[in-house]
């Protein structure tokens, strides 16, 4: 039994195929037929693997295309996050109310990522990603004209629902088109695009909003996202290993039940949600903390704080090497410990120590996210888009919960309340990873020869 199926530590040295986990292949769990779900076409026995690898044909174009898709997705999804204090002032609402402009977008994505993944199984990853970006950037150009908080929240929810076609489809595309040894690195580059998008969106909006207001700032993000979407469509190679699946609800439900029956996938989904709870809470509230006394930083400087996202670009890209060195569970422990250390350091009253805390939080989060999301792609051998969609759904539910609960905790208890929410979430990551460690040990003892 493979380490993937037992929950044992996974290293990036898998061959062309990955063994199905017992929970997906046993008779007690629904097992979709190959014709009903999509998976990567295996390399012919004894022949060369035709999937992409670093240095090979199409790999650079694919990496850049998905990097730009990640930039557009995160720039649009969190375009209002750095602007919440200005939105609160302009529309006369509280921090908790303004945070719904973030929570609605991430919540819309979480709700629609699974249906969008089903469409990608039928119509193709590239087609769904292209359509999703087209709708999302169109809505992004309408957001600056929202006349009220209610209209703004509604447009943001629609934008999040449109973006739902990108994350799960991108992960499934990579799992099908990239060789297993390069998968963590490839997904890390996509996640790095997320970090660059999140950073650039917040930095640009911060400085632009300081001069011309938040509406002009989010409008500019919409224009930048249009450019990224066009470049993505021109660059992304046509899929070579995609096999169309079925849109029958019964088949989809069976695939989803099969994934949810897998204990390793359940743990990975929970880890993604908990990491994002920390991240969503911290970055929703940090603008309020730094714009208020004793720091009283101007909006442009507050937006520049998000340059810390560059740390996430590096840590996500390095996730493959981290897994090689520590194993998957070791990498998750390291990411959780780094995030917790950053949360505690951010309690300091010194701006430099707060920034260092944000560096650790960001580096730990992006490393943990890259490790967990790539493990989902390696674990699921059938219905990869649905497996990735469930992860993304949990991940963005965590973002919605984190942004809302983090803002409420800040309103009630100040920054210490937001940190407390984050520490509880990190404790959950460590606990779930420890349960996986224990399950792997039990499985190894059971399979050991007498």
Coordinates of C-alpha atoms in Angstrom, one line a residue:
X1 CA 0.0 0.0 0.0
X2 CA 1.4 3.4 -1.0
X3 CA 2.3 6.1 1.4
X4 CA -0.4 8.2 -0.2
X5 CA -3.1 5.9 0.7
X6 CA -2.0 5.2 4.3
X7 CA -1.3 8.8 5.2
X8 CA 2.4 8.2 5.4
X9 CA 4.8 10.9 4.5
X10 CA 4.9 11.5 0.8
X11 CA 8.1 12.4 -1.1
X12 CA 8.1 13.7 -4.6
X13 CA 9.5 10.6 -6.3
X14 CA 6.4 8.9 -7.5
X15 CA 6.4 7.2 -10.8
X16 CA 4.0 7.8 -13.6
X17 CA 1.0 6.6 -11.6
X18 CA -0.3 6.7 -8.1
X19 CA -2.1 3.9 -6.3
X20 CA -5.7 4.5 -5.4
X21 CA -6.4 4.8 -1.7
X22 CA -8.4 2.1 -0.2
X23 CA -11.3 4.4 0.6
X24 CA -11.7 5.1 -3.1
X25 CA -11.2 1.6 -4.4
X26 CA -13.0 -0.6 -1.8
X27 CA -16.4 -2.0 -2.5
X28 CA -17.9 0.0 0.4
X29 CA -17.2 3.3 -1.4
X30 CA -18.7 4.5 -4.7
X31 CA -16.2 3.9 -7.5
X32 CA -16.9 5.9 -10.6
X33 CA -16.0 4.3 -13.9
X34 CA -13.2 5.7 -16.0
X35 CA -15.7 6.9 -18.5
X36 CA -17.5 8.9 -15.9
X37 CA -14.5 10.8 -14.6
X38 CA -11.4 12.3 -16.0
X39 CA -7.8 11.4 -15.2
X40 CA -4.4 11.8 -16.6
X41 CA -3.6 9.4 -19.4
X42 CA -0.8 7.2 -18.2
X43 CA 2.4 6.8 -20.0
X44 CA 2.6 3.7 -22.1
X45 CA 4.3 0.8 -20.4
X46 CA 8.0 0.9 -21.0
X47 CA 7.6 4.0 -23.2
X48 CA 8.4 7.7 -22.6
X49 CA 6.1 9.8 -20.4
X50 CA 4.6 12.3 -22.7
X51 CA 3.5 14.7 -19.9
X52 CA 5.3 18.0 -19.4
X53 CA 8.4 18.4 -17.2
X54 CA 10.8 21.3 -16.4
X55 CA 12.9 22.1 -19.5
X56 CA 10.5 20.2 -21.8
X57 CA 8.3 21.5 -24.6
X58 CA 5.4 23.7 -23.4
X59 CA 6.4 23.7 -19.7
X60 CA 7.5 27.3 -19.5
X61 CA 4.4 28.5 -21.4
X62 CA 2.2 26.4 -19.2
X63 CA 3.9 27.7 -16.0
X64 CA 3.6 31.4 -17.1
X65 CA 0.0 31.0 -18.2
X66 CA -1.1 29.4 -14.9
X67 CA 1.0 31.9 -13.0
X68 CA -0.9 34.7 -14.6
X69 CA -4.2 33.0 -14.0
X70 CA -3.2 32.8 -10.3
X71 CA -2.3 36.5 -10.4
X72 CA -5.7 37.5 -11.8
X73 CA -7.6 35.2 -9.5
X74 CA -6.1 36.5 -6.2
X75 CA -5.9 40.1 -7.4
X76 CA -9.7 40.1 -8.1
X77 CA -10.7 37.9 -5.2
X78 CA -9.1 40.1 -2.6
X79 CA -9.2 43.5 -4.4
X80 CA -11.2 45.1 -1.6
X81 CA -9.3 43.7 1.4
X82 CA -6.6 46.4 1.7
X83 CA -9.3 49.0 1.2
X84 CA -11.7 48.0 3.9
X85 CA -11.0 51.1 6.1
X86 CA -11.8 53.4 3.1
X87 CA -14.9 51.4 2.2
X88 CA -16.1 51.6 5.9
X89 CA -15.6 55.4 5.8
X90 CA -17.1 56.0 2.4
X91 CA -20.2 53.8 2.9
X92 CA -20.6 54.5 6.7
X93 CA -20.3 50.8 7.8
X94 CA -18.4 49.0 10.4
X95 CA -15.3 46.8 9.9
X96 CA -17.5 43.7 10.3
X97 CA -19.9 44.9 7.6
X98 CA -17.1 45.9 5.2
X99 CA -15.5 42.5 5.6
X100 CA -18.4 41.0 3.8
X101 CA -17.0 42.4 0.6
X102 CA -14.2 39.8 1.0
X103 CA -16.3 37.1 2.6
X104 CA -18.9 37.2 -0.2
X105 CA -16.3 36.7 -2.9
X106 CA -14.5 33.8 -1.1
X107 CA -17.9 32.3 -0.1
X108 CA -19.2 32.5 -3.7
X109 CA -16.0 30.7 -4.9
X110 CA -16.4 28.0 -2.2
X111 CA -20.0 27.4 -3.2
X112 CA -19.4 27.2 -6.9
X113 CA -16.1 25.5 -7.2
X114 CA -17.6 22.0 -7.2
X115 CA -20.1 22.6 -9.9
X116 CA -17.4 24.4 -12.0
X117 CA -15.1 21.4 -11.5
X118 CA -17.9 19.2 -12.9
X119 CA -18.1 21.4 -16.0
X120 CA -14.4 21.1 -16.4
X121 CA -14.6 17.3 -16.4
X122 CA -17.0 17.6 -19.3
X123 CA -15.8 20.5 -21.3
X124 CA -12.1 20.7 -20.4
X125 CA -9.9 22.5 -18.0
X126 CA -8.7 25.2 -20.4
X127 CA -12.2 26.0 -21.6
X128 CA -13.7 26.4 -18.1
X129 CA -10.7 28.5 -16.8
X130 CA -11.0 30.8 -19.8
X131 CA -14.8 31.3 -19.4
X132 CA -14.4 31.8 -15.6
X133 CA -11.7 34.5 -16.0
X134 CA -13.8 36.2 -18.8
X135 CA -16.9 36.6 -16.5
X136 CA -14.8 37.5 -13.4
X137 CA -13.0 40.4 -15.2
X138 CA -16.2 41.7 -16.6
X139 CA -17.7 41.9 -13.2
X140 CA -14.5 43.4 -11.9
X141 CA -15.0 46.3 -14.3
X142 CA -18.5 46.8 -12.8
X143 CA -17.5 46.7 -9.1
X144 CA -16.3 50.4 -8.9
X145 CA -19.8 51.6 -9.8
X146 CA -21.6 49.8 -7.0
X147 CA -23.9 52.4 -5.4
X148 CA -24.2 50.7 -1.9
X149 CA -22.7 48.1 0.3
X150 CA -25.5 45.6 -0.6
X151 CA -24.8 46.0 -4.4
X152 CA -21.0 45.8 -3.8
X153 CA -21.4 42.6 -1.8
X154 CA -23.7 41.1 -4.5
X155 CA -21.2 41.9 -7.3
X156 CA -18.3 40.5 -5.2
X157 CA -20.3 37.2 -4.6
X158 CA -20.9 36.9 -8.4
X159 CA -17.2 37.6 -9.0
X160 CA -16.2 34.9 -6.6
X161 CA -18.6 32.4 -8.1
X162 CA -17.1 33.1 -11.6
X163 CA -13.6 32.7 -10.3
X164 CA -14.5 29.2 -9.0
X165 CA -13.7 27.7 -12.3
X166 CA -10.0 28.6 -12.0
X167 CA -8.4 26.9 -8.9
X168 CA -9.8 23.4 -9.2
X169 CA -9.5 23.2 -13.0
X170 CA -5.9 24.5 -12.8
X171 CA -4.9 21.8 -10.2
X172 CA -6.6 19.1 -12.3
X173 CA -4.9 20.4 -15.5
X174 CA -1.5 20.1 -13.8
X175 CA -2.2 16.7 -12.4
X176 CA -3.0 15.5 -15.9
X177 CA -0.4 17.3 -17.9
X178 CA 2.7 17.4 -15.7
X179 CA 4.8 14.4 -14.6
X180 CA 4.4 13.4 -11.0
X181 CA 7.9 14.3 -9.9
X182 CA 7.4 17.9 -11.1
X183 CA 3.8 18.2 -9.7
X184 CA 4.5 19.9 -6.4
X185 CA 6.9 22.4 -8.1
X186 CA 4.3 23.1 -10.8
X187 CA 1.5 23.7 -8.3
X188 CA 3.9 25.7 -6.2
X189 CA 4.3 28.1 -9.1
X190 CA 0.6 28.4 -9.5
X191 CA 0.3 29.2 -5.8
X192 CA 3.1 31.7 -6.2
X193 CA 1.0 33.4 -8.8
X194 CA -1.7 33.6 -6.2
X195 CA 0.7 35.3 -3.8
X196 CA 1.9 37.8 -6.5
X197 CA -1.7 38.6 -7.4
X198 CA -2.7 39.1 -3.8
X199 CA 0.3 41.3 -3.2
X200 CA 0.1 43.4 -6.3
X201 CA -3.6 43.9 -5.9
X202 CA -3.3 45.2 -2.4
X203 CA -0.2 47.3 -3.0
X204 CA -1.6 48.9 -6.2
X205 CA -5.0 49.6 -4.6
X206 CA -3.4 51.0 -1.5
X207 CA -1.5 53.7 -3.3
X208 CA -4.1 54.4 -6.0
X209 CA -6.8 54.7 -3.3
X210 CA -4.8 57.1 -1.3
X211 CA -4.9 59.6 -4.3
X212 CA -8.1 58.8 -6.1
X213 CA -10.3 56.6 -3.8
X214 CA -11.1 53.0 -3.5
X215 CA -13.4 52.9 -6.6
X216 CA -10.6 53.9 -9.0
X217 CA -8.3 51.4 -7.2
X218 CA -10.6 48.4 -7.7
X219 CA -11.3 49.5 -11.3
X220 CA -7.6 49.5 -12.1
X221 CA -7.3 45.9 -10.7
X222 CA -10.1 44.9 -13.1
X223 CA -8.1 46.3 -16.0
X224 CA -4.9 44.5 -15.0
X225 CA -6.9 41.3 -14.6
X226 CA -8.2 41.6 -18.2
X227 CA -4.5 41.7 -19.4
X228 CA -3.6 38.6 -17.4
X229 CA -6.7 36.7 -18.6
X230 CA -5.9 37.5 -22.3
X231 CA -2.2 36.4 -21.8
X232 CA -3.3 33.2 -20.0
X233 CA -5.5 32.2 -22.9
X234 CA -2.8 32.8 -25.5
X235 CA -0.1 31.0 -23.6
X236 CA -1.7 27.9 -22.1
X237 CA -0.9 24.8 -24.2
X238 CA -3.9 22.7 -25.3
X239 CA -4.4 19.7 -23.0
X240 CA -3.1 16.4 -24.4
X241 CA -4.2 14.0 -21.6
X242 CA -7.8 15.2 -20.8
X243 CA -10.6 12.6 -21.1
X244 CA -14.1 14.1 -21.0
X245 CA -16.3 12.8 -18.2
X246 CA -20.0 12.8 -17.5
X247 CA -22.2 15.6 -16.1
X248 CA -24.7 13.1 -14.6
X249 CA -25.5 14.3 -11.1
X250 CA -25.5 10.7 -9.8
X251 CA -22.0 10.1 -11.1
X252 CA -20.8 13.4 -9.7
X253 CA -22.3 12.5 -6.3
X254 CA -20.6 9.1 -6.3
X255 CA -17.3 10.7 -7.1
X256 CA -17.7 13.3 -4.3
X257 CA -18.7 10.6 -1.8
X258 CA -15.7 8.5 -2.8
X259 CA -13.3 11.5 -2.1
X260 CA -15.0 12.3 1.2
X261 CA -14.7 8.7 2.3
X262 CA -10.9 8.9 2.0
X263 CA -9.5 9.8 5.4
X264 CA -6.3 11.3 3.9
X265 CA -8.3 13.6 1.6
X266 CA -10.5 14.7 4.5
X267 CA -7.5 15.6 6.5
X268 CA -6.0 17.6 3.7
X269 CA -9.3 19.5 3.2
X270 CA -9.4 20.4 6.8
X271 CA -5.8 21.5 6.8
X272 CA -6.4 23.8 3.8
X273 CA -9.4 25.4 5.5
X274 CA -7.6 26.0 8.8
X275 CA -4.5 27.5 7.2
X276 CA -6.8 29.9 5.2
X277 CA -8.7 30.8 8.4
X278 CA -5.5 32.2 9.8
X279 CA -4.5 34.0 6.6
X280 CA -8.0 35.4 5.9
X281 CA -8.3 36.7 9.4
X282 CA -4.9 38.3 9.7
X283 CA -5.0 40.1 6.3
X284 CA -8.6 41.3 6.6
X285 CA -7.8 43.0 9.9
X286 CA -4.2 44.2 9.5
X287 CA -5.2 47.3 7.6
X288 CA -7.4 48.5 10.4
X289 CA -4.7 47.9 13.0
X290 CA -2.0 49.8 11.1
X291 CA -4.3 52.7 10.1
X292 CA -5.3 53.3 13.7
X293 CA -3.3 54.7 16.6
X294 CA -0.5 54.2 17.6
X295 CA 0.7 53.6 14.0
X296 CA -1.8 55.7 12.0
X297 CA -0.2 54.8 8.7
X298 CA -1.5 56.3 5.5
X299 CA -3.4 54.0 3.1
X300 CA -0.6 53.8 0.6
X301 CA 1.8 52.6 3.3
X302 CA -0.8 50.1 4.6
X303 CA -1.2 48.7 1.1
X304 CA 2.6 48.3 0.8
X305 CA 2.6 46.0 3.8
X306 CA 1.3 43.4 1.4
X307 CA 4.7 43.3 -0.3
X308 CA 5.2 40.6 2.4
X309 CA 3.4 38.4 -0.1
X310 CA 6.7 38.0 -1.9
X311 CA 7.7 35.7 0.9
X312 CA 4.8 33.5 0.0
X313 CA 5.9 33.4 -3.6
X314 CA 9.3 32.0 -2.5
X315 CA 7.9 29.6 0.1
X316 CA 5.3 28.2 -2.3
X317 CA 7.8 27.7 -5.0
X318 CA 10.1 25.9 -2.5
X319 CA 7.4 23.6 -1.2
X320 CA 8.7 20.7 -3.4
X321 CA 12.2 20.9 -1.9
X322 CA 10.7 21.1 1.6
X323 CA 8.7 17.9 1.0
X324 CA 11.8 16.2 -0.4
X325 CA 13.7 17.1 2.8
X326 CA 11.1 16.6 5.5
X327 CA 8.3 14.6 3.9
X328 CA 4.8 15.8 3.6
X329 CA 3.8 15.7 7.3
X330 CA 7.2 17.2 8.3
X331 CA 6.6 20.1 5.9
X332 CA 3.1 20.7 7.4
X333 CA 4.5 20.7 10.9
X334 CA 7.1 23.2 9.8
X335 CA 4.5 25.4 8.1
X336 CA 2.2 25.3 11.1
X337 CA 5.0 26.1 13.5
X338 CA 6.2 29.0 11.4
X339 CA 2.7 30.4 11.2
X340 CA 2.2 30.2 14.9
X341 CA 5.5 31.9 15.6
X342 CA 4.5 34.7 13.3
X343 CA 1.1 35.2 15.1
X344 CA 2.7 35.4 18.5
X345 CA 5.4 37.9 17.2
X346 CA 2.7 40.1 15.7
X347 CA 1.4 40.8 19.2
X348 CA 4.4 43.1 19.8
X349 CA 3.9 46.9 19.8
X350 CA 6.8 47.4 17.5
X351 CA 6.1 47.9 13.8
X352 CA 9.2 46.1 12.8
X353 CA 8.3 43.0 14.9
X354 CA 4.8 43.1 13.5
X355 CA 6.2 43.0 10.0
X356 CA 8.5 40.1 10.9
X357 CA 5.4 38.3 12.3
X358 CA 3.6 38.9 8.9
X359 CA 6.6 37.5 7.1
X360 CA 6.5 34.3 9.1
X361 CA 2.7 34.0 8.8
X362 CA 2.8 34.4 5.1
X363 CA 5.7 32.1 4.5
X364 CA 4.2 29.4 6.7
X365 CA 0.7 29.7 5.1
X366 CA 1.8 29.5 1.5
X367 CA 4.2 26.6 2.1
X368 CA 1.4 24.7 3.9
X369 CA -1.1 25.4 1.2
X370 CA 1.2 24.3 -1.6
X371 CA 2.0 21.0 0.2
X372 CA -1.6 20.2 1.1
X373 CA -3.1 21.1 -2.4
X374 CA -0.4 19.1 -4.3
X375 CA -1.0 16.1 -2.0
X376 CA -4.7 16.2 -3.0
X377 CA -3.7 16.0 -6.7
X378 CA -1.4 13.1 -6.0
X379 CA -3.9 11.2 -3.9
X380 CA -6.9 11.3 -6.2
X381 CA -6.5 9.0 -9.2
X382 CA -10.1 9.5 -10.4
X383 CA -12.2 12.6 -10.5
X384 CA -9.2 14.8 -9.9
X385 CA -11.2 18.0 -10.6
X386 CA -13.8 17.1 -7.9
X387 CA -11.0 16.2 -5.4
X388 CA -9.3 19.6 -6.1
X389 CA -12.7 21.3 -6.0
X390 CA -13.5 19.9 -2.5
X391 CA -10.1 21.2 -1.3
X392 CA -10.7 24.6 -2.8
X393 CA -14.2 24.7 -1.4
X394 CA -12.9 24.0 2.1
X395 CA -10.0 26.4 1.6
X396 CA -12.2 29.3 0.7
X397 CA -14.8 28.5 3.4
X398 CA -11.8 28.9 5.7
X399 CA -11.1 32.3 4.1
X400 CA -14.7 33.4 4.6
X401 CA -14.8 32.2 8.2
X402 CA -11.4 33.8 8.9
X403 CA -12.2 37.2 7.4
X404 CA -15.5 37.4 9.2
X405 CA -14.6 35.9 12.6
X406 CA -11.2 37.6 12.6
X407 CA -12.9 41.0 12.0
X408 CA -15.5 40.3 14.8
X409 CA -12.7 39.2 17.1
X410 CA -10.8 42.4 16.3
X411 CA -13.9 44.6 17.0
X412 CA -14.4 42.8 20.3
X413 CA -10.9 42.1 21.6
X414 CA -8.5 44.0 19.4
X415 CA -5.6 42.4 17.5
X416 CA -5.1 39.8 20.3
X417 CA -8.6 38.5 19.5
X418 CA -7.6 38.0 15.8
X419 CA -4.4 36.3 16.9
X420 CA -6.3 34.0 19.2
X421 CA -8.5 32.8 16.3
X422 CA -5.4 32.2 14.3
X423 CA -3.7 30.2 17.0
X424 CA -6.7 27.9 17.4
X425 CA -6.7 27.2 13.7
X426 CA -3.0 26.4 13.7
X427 CA -3.5 24.1 16.6
X428 CA -6.1 22.3 14.5
X429 CA -3.5 21.9 11.7
X430 CA -1.0 20.3 14.0
X431 CA -3.6 18.0 15.6
X432 CA -4.9 16.8 12.2
X433 CA -1.3 16.2 11.0
X434 CA -0.5 14.3 14.2
X435 CA -3.6 12.1 13.6
X436 CA -2.3 11.4 10.1
X437 CA 1.1 10.4 11.6
X438 CA -0.6 8.1 14.1
X439 CA -2.7 6.5 11.3
X440 CA 0.4 5.9 9.2
X441 CA 2.2 4.2 12.1
X442 CA -0.8 1.9 12.8
X443 CA -1.0 1.0 9.1
X444 CA 2.7 0.2 8.9
X445 CA 2.5 -2.1 12.0
X446 CA -0.5 -3.9 10.5
X447 CA 1.3 -4.5 7.2
X448 CA 4.6 -5.5 8.8
X449 CA 5.5 -9.2 8.5
X450 CA 5.0 -11.2 11.6

